[in-house]
Coordinates of C-alpha atoms and ligand atoms in Angstrom, one line a residue:
M1 CA 49.2 -67.5 -17.4
L2 CA 48.7 -69.5 -20.5
N3 CA 46.4 -71.7 -18.5
N4 CA 44.2 -68.8 -17.5
I5 CA 44.0 -67.4 -21.0
T6 CA 43.1 -70.7 -22.4
R7 CA 40.4 -71.2 -19.8
R8 CA 39.0 -67.7 -20.5
T9 CA 39.0 -68.4 -24.2
L10 CA 37.3 -71.6 -23.7
A11 CA 34.7 -69.9 -21.4
R12 CA 33.9 -67.5 -24.3
I13 CA 33.5 -70.3 -26.7
L14 CA 31.3 -72.3 -24.4
G15 CA 29.3 -69.2 -23.7
G16 CA 29.8 -68.5 -20.0
S17 CA 32.3 -68.6 -17.2
A18 CA 30.3 -71.1 -15.2
A19 CA 31.0 -73.8 -17.8
A20 CA 34.6 -72.8 -17.8
L21 CA 34.9 -73.2 -14.0
S22 CA 33.7 -76.7 -14.2
L23 CA 36.3 -77.8 -16.6
P24 CA 38.9 -80.1 -15.0
R25 CA 42.1 -78.2 -14.4
V26 CA 44.5 -80.7 -15.8
G27 CA 47.1 -80.7 -18.5
F28 CA 49.0 -77.5 -18.1
A29 CA 51.7 -76.6 -15.7
T30 CA 50.5 -73.9 -13.3
E31 CA 51.9 -71.6 -10.6
G32 CA 53.5 -73.1 -7.6
A33 CA 51.5 -74.2 -4.6
S34 CA 48.2 -73.4 -6.2
A35 CA 48.8 -76.1 -8.9
P36 CA 45.7 -78.3 -9.1
S37 CA 46.1 -82.0 -8.6
T38 CA 46.3 -84.0 -11.7
H39 CA 45.2 -87.1 -9.9
S40 CA 41.7 -88.0 -11.0
A41 CA 39.4 -88.8 -8.1
G42 CA 37.3 -90.6 -10.7
T43 CA 35.0 -93.6 -10.0
T44 CA 36.8 -96.4 -8.2
R45 CA 36.2 -99.6 -10.0
T46 CA 36.4 -102.0 -7.1
F47 CA 36.1 -105.8 -7.0
P48 CA 34.5 -107.9 -4.3
S49 CA 36.7 -108.2 -1.2
D50 CA 37.2 -112.0 -1.7
F51 CA 38.1 -111.7 -5.4
L52 CA 41.0 -114.0 -6.3
W53 CA 43.8 -112.3 -8.2
G54 CA 46.1 -114.8 -9.8
S55 CA 48.3 -115.7 -12.7
A56 CA 48.5 -118.8 -14.8
T57 CA 51.2 -121.1 -16.4
A58 CA 51.4 -124.5 -17.9
S59 CA 53.8 -127.4 -17.4
Y60 CA 55.5 -127.6 -20.8
Q61 CA 55.7 -123.8 -21.1
V62 CA 57.7 -123.2 -17.9
E63 CA 59.1 -126.4 -16.2
G64 CA 62.0 -127.5 -18.4
A65 CA 63.7 -130.5 -16.8
V66 CA 62.2 -132.7 -19.4
H67 CA 64.4 -135.7 -18.7
E68 CA 64.4 -135.4 -14.9
A69 CA 62.6 -137.3 -12.1
G70 CA 61.4 -140.0 -14.4
R71 CA 59.4 -137.9 -16.8
G72 CA 58.4 -139.6 -20.0
P73 CA 58.2 -137.8 -23.4
S74 CA 55.1 -135.9 -24.4
I75 CA 53.9 -134.9 -27.9
W76 CA 55.3 -131.5 -27.4
D77 CA 58.9 -132.9 -26.9
T78 CA 58.5 -134.7 -30.2
F79 CA 56.9 -131.8 -32.1
S80 CA 59.2 -129.1 -30.8
H81 CA 62.2 -131.3 -31.8
T82 CA 60.9 -131.8 -35.3
P83 CA 62.7 -129.4 -37.6
G84 CA 60.6 -126.6 -39.0
K85 CA 57.7 -126.9 -36.5
T86 CA 58.5 -124.1 -34.1
H87 CA 59.9 -120.6 -34.4
N88 CA 63.6 -120.8 -34.4
G89 CA 63.4 -124.5 -33.6
D90 CA 62.7 -123.5 -30.0
T91 CA 61.8 -126.3 -27.5
G92 CA 60.6 -126.5 -23.9
D93 CA 63.7 -128.4 -22.8
V94 CA 64.7 -125.7 -20.4
A95 CA 61.9 -123.0 -20.7
D96 CA 61.8 -121.1 -17.4
D97 CA 63.5 -123.9 -15.5
F98 CA 60.5 -123.6 -13.1
F99 CA 61.1 -127.2 -12.1
H100 CA 64.2 -126.0 -10.2
R101 CA 63.3 -122.4 -9.6
Y102 CA 59.7 -122.6 -8.4
K103 CA 60.6 -121.5 -4.9
E104 CA 62.1 -118.2 -6.0
D105 CA 59.2 -117.7 -8.4
I106 CA 56.7 -118.1 -5.6
Q107 CA 58.5 -115.3 -3.8
I108 CA 57.9 -113.1 -6.8
M109 CA 54.2 -114.1 -6.7
K110 CA 54.1 -113.2 -3.0
G111 CA 55.7 -109.9 -3.7
L112 CA 53.0 -109.1 -6.2
G113 CA 50.3 -110.0 -3.7
L114 CA 48.9 -112.9 -5.8
K115 CA 46.1 -114.8 -4.0
T116 CA 46.2 -117.8 -6.3
F117 CA 48.3 -119.5 -8.9
R118 CA 47.2 -121.8 -11.7
F119 CA 49.6 -124.5 -12.8
S120 CA 49.2 -127.6 -14.9
V121 CA 50.5 -131.1 -14.2
S122 CA 52.6 -132.9 -16.8
W123 CA 50.8 -136.2 -17.4
S124 CA 54.0 -137.9 -18.4
R125 CA 55.7 -137.0 -15.1
I126 CA 53.0 -138.9 -13.3
F127 CA 52.5 -141.8 -15.8
P128 CA 55.6 -141.7 -18.0
T129 CA 53.9 -143.8 -20.7
G130 CA 50.4 -142.5 -20.1
T131 CA 49.0 -145.5 -18.2
G132 CA 50.4 -148.2 -15.9
S133 CA 52.4 -147.6 -12.8
P134 CA 52.6 -144.0 -11.4
N135 CA 56.0 -142.4 -11.0
P136 CA 56.2 -141.1 -7.4
Q137 CA 59.0 -138.7 -8.2
G138 CA 56.8 -136.9 -10.6
L139 CA 54.0 -136.5 -8.1
D140 CA 56.5 -135.2 -5.5
F141 CA 57.3 -132.2 -7.6
Y142 CA 53.6 -131.1 -7.5
H143 CA 53.4 -131.8 -3.8
H144 CA 56.3 -129.6 -3.2
L145 CA 54.9 -126.9 -5.5
A146 CA 51.5 -127.0 -3.7
D147 CA 53.2 -126.9 -0.3
A148 CA 55.4 -123.9 -1.2
L149 CA 52.3 -122.0 -2.6
L150 CA 50.3 -122.7 0.5
E151 CA 53.2 -121.6 2.7
A152 CA 53.3 -118.3 0.8
G153 CA 49.5 -117.9 1.3
I154 CA 48.7 -118.6 -2.3
Q155 CA 45.9 -121.0 -3.3
P156 CA 46.9 -123.5 -5.9
F157 CA 44.5 -124.1 -8.9
C158 CA 45.5 -127.2 -10.9
T159 CA 44.9 -128.0 -14.5
L160 CA 45.3 -131.7 -15.4
Y161 CA 45.9 -131.4 -19.1
H162 CA 47.4 -128.5 -20.9
W163 CA 48.2 -130.2 -24.2
D164 CA 51.2 -132.4 -23.2
L165 CA 49.8 -135.8 -24.1
P166 CA 52.3 -138.7 -23.3
Q167 CA 53.9 -139.6 -26.6
T168 CA 53.2 -143.3 -25.9
L169 CA 49.5 -142.6 -26.1
Q170 CA 49.9 -140.6 -29.3
D171 CA 51.7 -143.6 -30.8
K172 CA 48.5 -145.5 -30.1
G173 CA 46.3 -142.9 -31.9
G174 CA 46.2 -140.1 -29.4
W175 CA 42.7 -138.6 -29.0
E176 CA 41.5 -140.5 -32.1
N177 CA 41.7 -143.6 -29.9
H178 CA 38.6 -144.0 -27.7
D179 CA 40.9 -145.5 -25.0
T180 CA 42.7 -142.2 -24.5
S181 CA 39.5 -140.8 -22.8
K182 CA 39.6 -143.5 -20.2
A183 CA 43.4 -143.2 -19.8
F184 CA 43.0 -139.5 -19.1
A185 CA 40.3 -140.1 -16.6
D186 CA 42.5 -142.6 -14.8
Y187 CA 45.4 -140.2 -14.6
A188 CA 43.2 -137.3 -13.6
G189 CA 41.4 -139.2 -10.9
Y190 CA 44.7 -140.6 -9.5
T191 CA 46.5 -137.2 -9.5
A192 CA 43.7 -135.1 -8.1
G193 CA 43.1 -137.7 -5.4
K194 CA 46.8 -137.4 -4.3
L195 CA 46.8 -133.6 -4.4
S196 CA 43.4 -132.9 -3.0
D197 CA 44.5 -132.2 0.6
K198 CA 46.3 -129.2 -0.9
V199 CA 44.5 -128.2 -4.0
R200 CA 40.8 -127.3 -3.8
H201 CA 40.2 -126.5 -7.5
F202 CA 40.9 -128.8 -10.4
M203 CA 40.4 -128.2 -14.0
T204 CA 40.3 -131.2 -16.3
M205 CA 41.5 -129.7 -19.6
N206 CA 42.8 -126.4 -20.9
E207 CA 41.4 -125.2 -24.2
M208 CA 39.9 -128.2 -25.8
R209 CA 39.3 -126.1 -28.8
T210 CA 42.9 -125.3 -29.3
F211 CA 44.4 -128.7 -29.1
V212 CA 41.6 -130.2 -31.2
D213 CA 41.8 -127.6 -34.0
V214 CA 45.3 -126.2 -34.0
G215 CA 46.9 -129.6 -33.0
N216 CA 44.8 -132.0 -35.0
R217 CA 43.2 -130.1 -37.9
E218 CA 45.6 -127.3 -38.7
G219 CA 48.7 -129.2 -37.7
R220 CA 50.5 -126.1 -36.3
H221 CA 50.6 -127.5 -32.7
A222 CA 51.5 -131.0 -31.5
P223 CA 50.8 -133.6 -32.7
G224 CA 50.9 -131.8 -36.0
L225 CA 48.0 -133.7 -37.7
K226 CA 45.7 -132.4 -40.4
L227 CA 42.7 -134.7 -40.0
D228 CA 39.6 -134.5 -42.2
D229 CA 36.3 -133.4 -40.8
K230 CA 35.0 -136.9 -40.0
R231 CA 38.1 -138.0 -38.1
L232 CA 38.4 -134.6 -36.3
A233 CA 34.7 -134.7 -35.2
Q234 CA 35.3 -138.2 -33.7
L235 CA 38.5 -137.0 -32.0
N236 CA 36.7 -134.0 -30.6
H237 CA 34.1 -136.4 -29.2
H238 CA 36.7 -138.4 -27.4
V239 CA 38.1 -135.2 -25.9
V240 CA 34.8 -134.1 -24.4
L241 CA 34.2 -137.6 -23.3
G242 CA 37.6 -137.7 -21.7
H243 CA 36.7 -134.4 -19.9
G244 CA 33.4 -136.0 -18.6
L245 CA 35.0 -139.2 -17.5
A246 CA 37.7 -137.2 -15.7
V247 CA 35.1 -135.1 -13.9
R248 CA 33.6 -138.4 -12.5
A249 CA 37.0 -139.9 -11.7
I250 CA 38.2 -136.8 -9.9
R251 CA 35.0 -136.6 -7.8
A252 CA 35.5 -140.3 -6.8
T253 CA 39.0 -139.6 -5.3
V254 CA 39.1 -136.1 -3.9
K255 CA 38.1 -134.8 -0.5
P256 CA 34.7 -133.4 0.0
G257 CA 34.4 -129.8 -1.0
T258 CA 37.0 -130.0 -3.8
K259 CA 35.7 -128.2 -6.9
V260 CA 36.0 -129.5 -10.4
G261 CA 35.8 -127.5 -13.6
L262 CA 37.7 -126.8 -16.8
A263 CA 39.4 -124.0 -18.6
E264 CA 38.0 -123.3 -22.1
N265 CA 38.8 -120.6 -24.6
I266 CA 35.2 -120.1 -25.6
S267 CA 34.4 -118.1 -28.7
A268 CA 33.5 -115.0 -26.7
T269 CA 30.6 -113.8 -28.9
T270 CA 30.3 -110.1 -28.5
P271 CA 27.6 -108.0 -30.0
V272 CA 28.9 -105.5 -32.6
V273 CA 26.7 -102.9 -31.1
E274 CA 25.0 -103.2 -27.7
S275 CA 21.4 -103.2 -29.1
P276 CA 18.8 -105.8 -28.4
E277 CA 19.0 -107.5 -31.8
H278 CA 22.8 -107.8 -31.7
I279 CA 22.8 -109.0 -28.1
E280 CA 20.3 -111.7 -29.0
A281 CA 22.5 -112.7 -31.9
A282 CA 25.5 -113.0 -29.5
H283 CA 23.4 -115.3 -27.3
K284 CA 22.6 -117.6 -30.2
A285 CA 26.2 -117.5 -31.4
L286 CA 27.6 -118.5 -28.0
R287 CA 25.9 -121.9 -28.2
E288 CA 26.6 -122.5 -31.9
E289 CA 30.2 -121.3 -32.0
N290 CA 31.1 -123.4 -29.0
A291 CA 28.9 -126.4 -30.0
S292 CA 31.4 -129.2 -29.7
F293 CA 33.2 -127.7 -26.7
L294 CA 31.5 -125.8 -23.8
T295 CA 28.0 -126.2 -25.3
V296 CA 28.1 -130.0 -25.3
V297 CA 29.7 -130.1 -21.9
Q298 CA 26.9 -127.9 -20.5
E299 CA 24.0 -129.4 -22.4
G300 CA 25.0 -133.0 -23.0
R301 CA 24.0 -132.8 -26.7
Y302 CA 25.5 -131.5 -29.9
T303 CA 23.4 -128.7 -31.4
D304 CA 21.2 -129.5 -34.3
L305 CA 23.0 -127.1 -36.5
Y306 CA 26.4 -128.6 -35.6
L307 CA 25.2 -132.1 -36.5
K308 CA 23.5 -130.8 -39.7
R309 CA 26.6 -129.0 -40.8
L310 CA 28.7 -132.2 -40.3
G311 CA 26.2 -134.5 -42.0
E312 CA 27.7 -137.9 -42.5
N313 CA 30.9 -136.7 -40.8
A314 CA 29.1 -136.3 -37.5
P315 CA 30.7 -138.2 -34.6
R316 CA 29.4 -141.6 -33.4
F317 CA 28.3 -141.6 -29.8
T318 CA 26.0 -143.3 -27.3
A319 CA 23.4 -141.7 -25.0
E320 CA 25.4 -142.9 -22.0
E321 CA 28.5 -141.0 -23.3
M322 CA 26.4 -137.8 -23.6
E323 CA 25.4 -138.2 -20.0
I324 CA 29.0 -138.5 -19.0
I325 CA 30.0 -135.5 -21.0
R326 CA 27.5 -133.3 -19.2
S327 CA 28.6 -134.3 -15.7
P328 CA 27.8 -131.2 -13.6
L329 CA 30.7 -128.8 -12.9
D330 CA 31.4 -126.7 -9.8
F331 CA 32.8 -123.9 -11.8
V332 CA 33.6 -122.9 -15.4
G333 CA 36.9 -121.3 -16.3
I334 CA 37.1 -119.3 -19.4
N335 CA 40.2 -118.0 -21.2
I336 CA 39.5 -114.8 -22.9
Y337 CA 42.0 -113.0 -25.2
Q338 CA 40.0 -111.6 -28.1
P339 CA 36.3 -111.1 -28.8
M340 CA 34.3 -112.7 -31.6
Y341 CA 32.1 -110.0 -33.0
V342 CA 28.6 -111.0 -34.1
R343 CA 25.6 -109.3 -35.6
A344 CA 22.0 -110.0 -36.1
D345 CA 21.2 -111.8 -39.4
N346 CA 18.2 -113.4 -41.1
S347 CA 20.0 -116.6 -41.8
E348 CA 19.0 -120.0 -40.3
K349 CA 21.5 -119.4 -37.5
G350 CA 20.1 -116.0 -36.7
Y351 CA 23.4 -114.4 -36.4
A352 CA 26.6 -113.7 -38.5
V353 CA 30.2 -113.6 -37.3
V354 CA 31.9 -110.3 -38.4
P355 CA 35.5 -110.9 -39.3
P356 CA 37.8 -108.1 -38.1
P357 CA 39.0 -105.7 -40.8
S358 CA 42.7 -105.9 -41.7
S359 CA 43.2 -102.6 -39.8
Y360 CA 41.9 -104.1 -36.5
P361 CA 44.5 -103.4 -33.8
H362 CA 46.2 -106.4 -32.2
M363 CA 49.0 -107.1 -29.8
F364 CA 52.4 -108.6 -30.8
S365 CA 50.7 -111.9 -31.7
P366 CA 48.8 -111.2 -34.9
W367 CA 45.7 -113.2 -33.6
L368 CA 45.5 -111.2 -30.4
N369 CA 42.9 -108.6 -31.4
V370 CA 42.3 -106.0 -28.7
G371 CA 38.6 -106.1 -27.7
P372 CA 38.2 -105.5 -24.0
E373 CA 34.4 -105.9 -24.1
G374 CA 34.9 -109.6 -24.9
I375 CA 35.7 -110.1 -21.2
Y376 CA 32.4 -108.5 -20.3
W377 CA 30.2 -110.4 -22.8
G378 CA 32.0 -113.8 -22.5
P379 CA 31.3 -114.5 -18.8
K380 CA 27.9 -112.6 -18.9
L381 CA 26.6 -114.8 -21.7
V382 CA 27.9 -118.0 -20.1
H383 CA 26.1 -117.1 -16.9
E384 CA 22.9 -116.2 -18.7
V385 CA 22.8 -119.1 -21.2
W386 CA 23.8 -121.9 -18.9
K387 CA 23.1 -120.4 -15.5
V388 CA 26.7 -121.0 -14.4
K389 CA 27.1 -119.8 -10.8
E390 CA 30.8 -119.8 -10.4
M391 CA 33.3 -118.6 -13.0
Y392 CA 36.9 -117.7 -13.3
I393 CA 38.8 -116.0 -16.0
T394 CA 41.4 -118.7 -16.1
E395 CA 43.6 -116.8 -18.7
N396 CA 43.8 -113.3 -20.1
G397 CA 46.9 -111.4 -21.1
A398 CA 49.0 -110.1 -23.9
S399 CA 52.2 -110.5 -25.9
S400 CA 54.4 -107.5 -26.4
N401 CA 57.7 -106.9 -28.1
D402 CA 59.5 -106.4 -24.8
H403 CA 63.1 -105.1 -24.4
L404 CA 65.2 -104.3 -21.5
T405 CA 66.4 -100.7 -21.4
P406 CA 70.1 -100.1 -20.6
E407 CA 69.0 -99.5 -17.0
G408 CA 67.3 -102.9 -16.9
K409 CA 63.7 -101.9 -17.1
V410 CA 60.8 -103.0 -19.3
Y411 CA 58.3 -100.4 -20.1
D412 CA 55.5 -102.5 -21.6
T413 CA 53.0 -99.7 -21.8
D414 CA 51.0 -101.6 -24.4
R415 CA 50.5 -104.5 -22.0
V416 CA 49.4 -102.1 -19.3
M417 CA 46.9 -100.5 -21.7
F418 CA 45.6 -104.0 -22.6
L419 CA 45.2 -105.1 -19.0
R420 CA 43.7 -101.8 -17.8
N421 CA 41.0 -102.0 -20.5
Y422 CA 40.2 -105.6 -20.0
L423 CA 40.0 -105.3 -16.2
T424 CA 37.8 -102.3 -16.6
Q425 CA 35.3 -104.4 -18.6
L426 CA 35.7 -107.3 -16.2
Q427 CA 34.8 -105.0 -13.3
R428 CA 31.8 -103.9 -15.3
G429 CA 30.5 -107.4 -15.4
V430 CA 31.3 -108.3 -11.8
S431 CA 29.7 -105.1 -10.6
E432 CA 26.5 -106.1 -12.4
G433 CA 26.5 -109.5 -10.7
V434 CA 28.2 -111.8 -13.2
P435 CA 29.6 -114.4 -10.9
V436 CA 33.3 -114.2 -11.8
K437 CA 35.2 -115.1 -8.7
G438 CA 38.8 -114.6 -9.8
Y439 CA 41.2 -113.6 -12.6
F440 CA 44.4 -115.4 -13.7
L441 CA 46.7 -113.2 -15.7
W442 CA 48.6 -115.1 -18.5
S443 CA 51.3 -115.1 -17.6
L444 CA 53.6 -114.6 -14.6
L445 CA 56.8 -115.2 -16.6
D446 CA 57.7 -115.0 -20.2
N447 CA 57.6 -118.6 -21.3
Y448 CA 57.6 -121.1 -24.1
E449 CA 54.8 -119.8 -26.4
W450 CA 54.3 -123.1 -28.3
A451 CA 54.9 -122.8 -32.0
D452 CA 56.0 -119.2 -31.5
G453 CA 58.9 -120.4 -29.3
Y454 CA 60.4 -117.7 -27.1
E455 CA 59.7 -114.8 -29.5
K456 CA 56.3 -113.8 -28.2
R457 CA 56.5 -112.8 -24.6
F458 CA 53.4 -112.9 -22.4
G459 CA 54.9 -112.4 -18.9
I460 CA 54.6 -109.5 -16.5
I461 CA 58.0 -110.7 -15.4
Y462 CA 60.7 -110.5 -18.1
V463 CA 62.9 -113.6 -18.4
D464 CA 66.3 -113.6 -19.9
F465 CA 66.4 -117.1 -21.3
A466 CA 70.2 -117.2 -21.4
T467 CA 70.7 -116.5 -17.7
Q468 CA 67.2 -117.2 -16.3
Q469 CA 67.2 -113.8 -14.7
R470 CA 63.7 -112.4 -13.8
T471 CA 62.9 -108.7 -14.1
P472 CA 59.5 -107.3 -13.3
K473 CA 58.0 -105.3 -16.1
L474 CA 55.9 -102.1 -15.8
S475 CA 52.9 -104.4 -16.1
A476 CA 54.0 -106.2 -12.9
E477 CA 53.9 -102.8 -11.1
F478 CA 50.5 -102.1 -12.5
Y479 CA 49.1 -105.5 -11.5
K480 CA 50.5 -105.3 -8.1
Q481 CA 48.7 -102.0 -7.6
V482 CA 45.4 -103.4 -8.9
I483 CA 45.7 -106.2 -6.4
A484 CA 46.6 -103.9 -3.5
K485 CA 43.7 -101.6 -4.2
N486 CA 41.4 -104.4 -5.3
A487 CA 40.4 -102.0 -8.0
V488 CA 41.3 -100.9 -11.5
S489 CA 41.8 -97.3 -12.3
Ligands
GBH501 C1 46.3 -119.8 -24.5 O1 45.9 -120.0 -25.8 C2 47.0 -121.0 -24.0 O2 46.2 -121.7 -23.1 C3 48.4 -120.7 -23.4 O3 49.1 -121.9 -23.3 C4 49.1 -119.7 -24.3 O4 50.4 -119.5 -24.0 C5 48.4 -118.4 -24.2 O5 47.0 -118.6 -24.6 C6 48.9 -117.3 -25.1 O6 48.8 -117.7 -26.5 O7 48.9 -119.3 -34.7 O8 47.7 -117.4 -35.4 O9 46.8 -119.5 -35.8 C7 45.1 -118.9 -26.4 C8 44.4 -119.3 -27.6 C9 44.6 -120.5 -29.7 C10 45.7 -118.4 -29.4 C11 45.6 -120.8 -30.8 C12 46.6 -118.7 -30.5 C13 46.8 -119.8 -32.6 C14 46.8 -118.6 -33.4 N1 45.3 -119.6 -28.7 N2 46.0 -119.6 -31.5 S1 47.6 -118.7 -34.9

């Protein structure tokens, strides 16, 4: 009754019953059998039929078993055990105990319908001191992991470096030492060669930007250094060189058809408003804001503005090194969490970065600003600027303040909101022809969130770290449905 009156009233306001009749009949309880469906037919936002739905993790964040099977220490063991460096003094000693529980966890992945899973190899499991003789027991773990994934019908994607540098190499200067680039390539080539009958996609490094800046400039991640501009730029150069050398070393050892790429958290430059001048600004900003990372990897040169800004602190390099750095890739993985808003500007750069106002909404991690259109613009601009033909979203996801209800449920409606909006924007890009072939949700399990310890949860599966019990959250139900429908709604 109320419903009818309301609709008549609305019809009067709108000036005619025709308008009223076209209003969607949702929102009010109505009489019995004639109740209208509240399910929206809507537009179905589908993905290509071969789209790869996955999730991502990293060795130190999930494995635990840090003293088992001959593993040597990494910089994250040292850093996390240094008082005051991590939230609550948390370490990755046990983490999700994935080293022992991977089989059960793969059953969870299978239940969700995952098509692919991205893991990283712990360098110091393979070469306990970074170089020298390989440790066969370490390699065995990744063989068993890859076998179990394949058996479950899940394609393994493998990252060779997700920040856990062998401590022995840090003792020799870490990435400041030119020899580390070569040591990385040797390890990467060896490991990929061994796994390439099972793994078809390798990524050299995860987020060069983060371990360079947060680990070696800000000192909030391992190895906890605060290098000056000059030393940092040289270290940065050794990192991109290590990537390039590794690309070549991997190609030399893997089976034909194996694909090589990387996973980088680009600054996802996003126009503040979608108008031609701001879009042009975002194009320019993409190259400059990623100058010493994806830009130099794609172009084999540092941008003029980057070198000018550094002046006498610019890195020393040879022409041959620049050729190595730009070794062609088969795919580019990008990790997208938050956008970097840019606007047109008359400065030399031709754009300006717009810092978010203090009221900008974010997830549980203060840095994780919610800006779904970043996952539209990031891949689109990478495709347009560097003509990249195959891309993956190698990470995207959100931290929430998750709690189990007395009934043992986790209703992470904020994470579902985040994922729904980002996937909607991803579908927008894919439907326009941006060649993103897959999406890896960060993360399957709550895990060791680096300096934030176990406080910030990113999983779609809740982990009770005291008992190692796994409980799917509401977001797991949401993601399962996305995968089953191959669509976001
Ligand atoms: C990714 O980094 C990592 O690849 C992954 O290991 C991690 O668990 C996941 O995201 C979630 O964080 O301390 O406020 O200065 C994302 C990029 C760069 C975001 C470093 C956090 C530090 C922010 N990260 N940044 S702050």
